[in-house]
Amino acid sequence: MIRIFAVEGQTIACRVELRQDASRGRSLVFLHGSSGDHTIWARQYGPLRGLYNIAVPDFPGHGASAGEVPEDIGGHIPWLKGLFGNLLFEKPVLVGHSMGAAVALAFALRHGEKLGGIVLVGGGAKMPVNPMILTGLKTDPAAIVAMIPRFAVARKNRERIGSVLAGRLSVFRTDALYRNLAACSRFDVTAEAGDIRVPSLIVCGAEDKMTPPALSQDLEKRIPGARLELIENAGHFAMMEEPEAFNGILRAFVDALV
């Protein structure tokens, strides 16, 4: 069900799925990426419903959440911390995709004591965005919006998943998309990533062109004890493109946590 939370002056819409015995078992909080909303995780919260307590928020200015898109990644920390206080999940695992992975990294660095672990999907300690994309969003946004879905997924998934992404982008404000991507491009925790002390899983599509596997490989080296899993036949949206493989990897990691 969708619940509305008032946190830090923001109105946050969040899909919440609780186990029958919500006081037991692991909890997962999923964070979407730029221009997304909670539904990009539908292939996870559907099959995993009943196994874990699950929360999937829409970021400010995304989906059903009100407010403006934060100017930088750190701007997401206050509302996310407030959401944790409302959910009352005990040390949830934070699962972030793309921009959501950057938010998960930033949150783990500031509030690692609140987490049971992090899963970083299509992310990196740095996430540089091609300057042509940022410039194009100012000068010819329609061309960039048309290009991103083809570029973001593996070739075999372009018709099946690319069309879904194209539909999302067509209704998302291009100024908000620019703000998101600019925030990602400025993001850099290369110096701090070694300070993360929570169990960490890194997942990347083997054909990811937006955040190539090299970024995930670099992140694996920087975070103590981190493990990297590459998913074949997947691009930047591995959890949508190959959900069964992704869910198996996620479950194995979460269920192994002490």
Short mmCIF file of C-alpha atoms in Angstrom, two decimals, residues 23-178:
data_model
loop_
_atom_site.label_atom_id
_atom_site.label_comp_id
_atom_site.label_asym_id
_atom_site.label_seq_id
_atom_site.Cartn_x
_atom_site.Cartn_y
_atom_site.Cartn_z
CA SER A 23 8.51 -7.40 14.13
CA ARG A 24 10.63 -10.26 12.79
CA GLY A 25 12.80 -10.66 9.73
CA ARG A 26 14.90 -8.30 7.67
CA SER A 27 13.71 -4.98 6.29
CA LEU A 28 14.62 -3.51 2.90
CA VAL A 29 14.38 0.11 1.75
CA PHE A 30 14.67 0.56 -2.03
CA LEU A 31 15.82 3.85 -3.57
CA HIS A 32 15.10 4.62 -7.22
CA GLY A 33 17.27 6.60 -9.61
CA SER A 34 16.89 9.78 -11.62
CA SER A 35 13.43 10.33 -13.16
CA GLY A 36 12.18 7.15 -11.47
CA ASP A 37 9.68 6.35 -8.77
CA HIS A 38 8.89 3.37 -6.56
CA THR A 39 7.50 1.32 -9.45
CA ILE A 40 10.93 0.65 -10.96
CA TRP A 41 11.30 -1.84 -8.09
CA ALA A 42 7.99 -3.63 -8.83
CA ARG A 43 9.88 -6.76 -9.94
CA GLN A 44 11.42 -6.84 -6.47
CA TYR A 45 8.69 -5.78 -4.05
CA GLY A 46 6.21 -8.10 -5.79
CA PRO A 47 8.19 -11.37 -5.56
CA LEU A 48 9.83 -10.47 -2.22
CA ARG A 49 6.59 -9.46 -0.52
CA GLY A 50 6.11 -11.54 2.61
CA LEU A 51 9.79 -12.43 2.91
CA TYR A 52 10.90 -9.03 4.21
CA ASN A 53 9.47 -5.75 5.42
CA ILE A 54 9.76 -3.48 2.39
CA ALA A 55 9.59 0.29 1.90
CA VAL A 56 9.99 1.99 -1.48
CA PRO A 57 9.76 5.80 -1.34
CA ASP A 58 9.31 8.27 -4.18
CA PHE A 59 12.03 10.91 -3.87
CA PRO A 60 10.94 14.55 -3.45
CA GLY A 61 9.70 15.85 -6.80
CA HIS A 62 9.27 12.30 -8.13
CA GLY A 63 6.21 10.09 -8.45
CA ALA A 64 3.57 10.97 -5.87
CA SER A 65 5.95 12.85 -3.56
CA ALA A 66 5.66 16.62 -3.40
CA GLY A 67 8.47 19.13 -3.20
CA GLU A 68 11.46 20.08 -5.29
CA VAL A 69 14.27 17.84 -6.47
CA PRO A 70 17.30 18.43 -4.18
CA GLU A 71 20.26 20.21 -5.73
CA ASP A 72 22.77 17.60 -4.60
CA ILE A 73 22.94 14.03 -3.32
CA GLY A 74 23.41 15.14 0.28
CA GLY A 75 20.07 16.94 0.09
CA HIS A 76 18.32 13.56 0.23
CA ILE A 77 19.81 12.57 3.59
CA PRO A 78 17.45 14.57 5.90
CA TRP A 79 14.19 13.28 4.45
CA LEU A 80 15.51 9.71 4.25
CA LYS A 81 16.63 9.81 7.87
CA GLY A 82 13.19 11.15 8.80
CA LEU A 83 11.52 8.36 6.84
CA PHE A 84 13.55 5.80 8.79
CA GLY A 85 12.19 7.32 11.99
CA ASN A 86 8.62 6.89 10.73
CA LEU A 87 9.08 3.35 9.44
CA LEU A 88 10.63 2.02 12.67
CA PHE A 89 12.55 -0.62 10.72
CA GLU A 90 15.46 -2.03 12.72
CA LYS A 91 18.69 -1.64 10.73
CA PRO A 92 17.22 -2.09 7.25
CA VAL A 93 19.25 -2.93 4.17
CA LEU A 94 19.35 0.10 1.86
CA VAL A 95 19.12 -0.88 -1.81
CA GLY A 96 19.87 1.99 -4.20
CA HIS A 97 19.94 2.20 -7.98
CA SER A 98 22.02 4.79 -9.87
CA MET A 99 21.28 8.11 -8.16
CA GLY A 100 19.71 6.01 -5.40
CA ALA A 101 23.03 4.17 -5.04
CA ALA A 102 24.73 7.54 -4.54
CA VAL A 103 22.17 8.41 -1.86
CA ALA A 104 22.73 5.02 -0.20
CA LEU A 105 26.50 5.61 -0.17
CA ALA A 106 26.09 9.09 1.30
CA PHE A 107 23.66 7.80 3.92
CA ALA A 108 25.97 4.94 4.90
CA LEU A 109 28.83 7.39 5.40
CA ARG A 110 26.76 9.66 7.67
CA HIS A 111 24.42 7.20 9.38
CA GLY A 112 25.93 3.76 8.95
CA GLU A 113 24.88 2.80 12.47
CA LYS A 114 21.24 2.82 11.29
CA LEU A 115 21.84 0.25 8.53
CA GLY A 116 22.12 -3.52 8.33
CA GLY A 117 23.80 -3.27 4.93
CA ILE A 118 23.79 -1.54 1.55
CA VAL A 119 23.24 -2.79 -1.99
CA LEU A 120 24.56 -0.48 -4.70
CA VAL A 121 23.13 -1.08 -8.17
CA GLY A 122 24.64 0.69 -11.16
CA GLY A 123 26.57 3.15 -9.02
CA GLY A 124 30.08 4.29 -8.26
CA ALA A 125 32.19 6.34 -5.87
CA LYS A 126 32.03 8.91 -8.69
CA MET A 127 29.24 8.99 -11.26
CA PRO A 128 30.30 11.35 -14.05
CA VAL A 129 27.60 12.16 -16.58
CA ASN A 130 28.56 12.81 -20.20
CA PRO A 131 28.65 16.62 -20.59
CA MET A 132 26.85 16.24 -23.93
CA ILE A 133 23.83 14.86 -22.06
CA LEU A 134 23.77 17.75 -19.60
CA THR A 135 24.20 20.30 -22.39
CA GLY A 136 21.61 18.54 -24.52
CA LEU A 137 19.02 18.71 -21.75
CA LYS A 138 19.35 22.49 -21.96
CA THR A 139 19.47 22.84 -25.75
CA ASP A 140 17.56 19.86 -27.19
CA PRO A 141 15.88 17.94 -24.36
CA ALA A 142 13.62 15.91 -26.65
CA ALA A 143 16.63 14.33 -28.37
CA ILE A 144 18.27 13.41 -25.06
CA VAL A 145 15.05 11.99 -23.62
CA ALA A 146 14.67 9.84 -26.75
CA MET A 147 18.28 8.64 -26.57
CA ILE A 148 18.51 7.65 -22.90
CA PRO A 149 16.19 4.58 -22.97
CA ARG A 150 18.11 3.06 -25.90
CA PHE A 151 21.44 3.75 -24.22
CA ALA A 152 20.41 2.62 -20.74
CA VAL A 153 19.53 -1.05 -21.30
CA ALA A 154 21.18 -4.04 -22.94
CA ARG A 155 20.44 -4.38 -26.65
CA LYS A 156 18.22 -7.45 -26.17
CA ASN A 157 16.07 -5.54 -23.68
CA ARG A 158 15.51 -2.35 -25.64
CA GLU A 159 12.02 -3.20 -26.86
CA ARG A 160 10.83 -4.78 -23.60
CA ILE A 161 12.36 -2.40 -21.04
CA GLY A 162 13.41 0.59 -23.15
CA SER A 163 9.81 1.35 -24.06
CA VAL A 164 8.86 1.43 -20.35
CA LEU A 165 11.68 3.85 -19.59
CA ALA A 166 10.74 6.02 -22.57
CA GLY A 167 7.22 6.34 -21.20
CA ARG A 168 8.52 7.44 -17.81
CA LEU A 169 10.92 9.99 -19.24
CA SER A 170 8.26 11.48 -21.51
CA VAL A 171 6.28 12.70 -18.50
CA PHE A 172 9.18 13.69 -16.23
CA ARG A 173 10.23 17.35 -16.13
CA THR A 174 13.47 17.87 -18.03
CA ASP A 175 14.62 20.54 -15.58
CA ALA A 176 14.29 18.00 -12.75
CA LEU A 177 16.12 15.39 -14.83
CA TYR A 178 18.92 17.89 -15.40
#
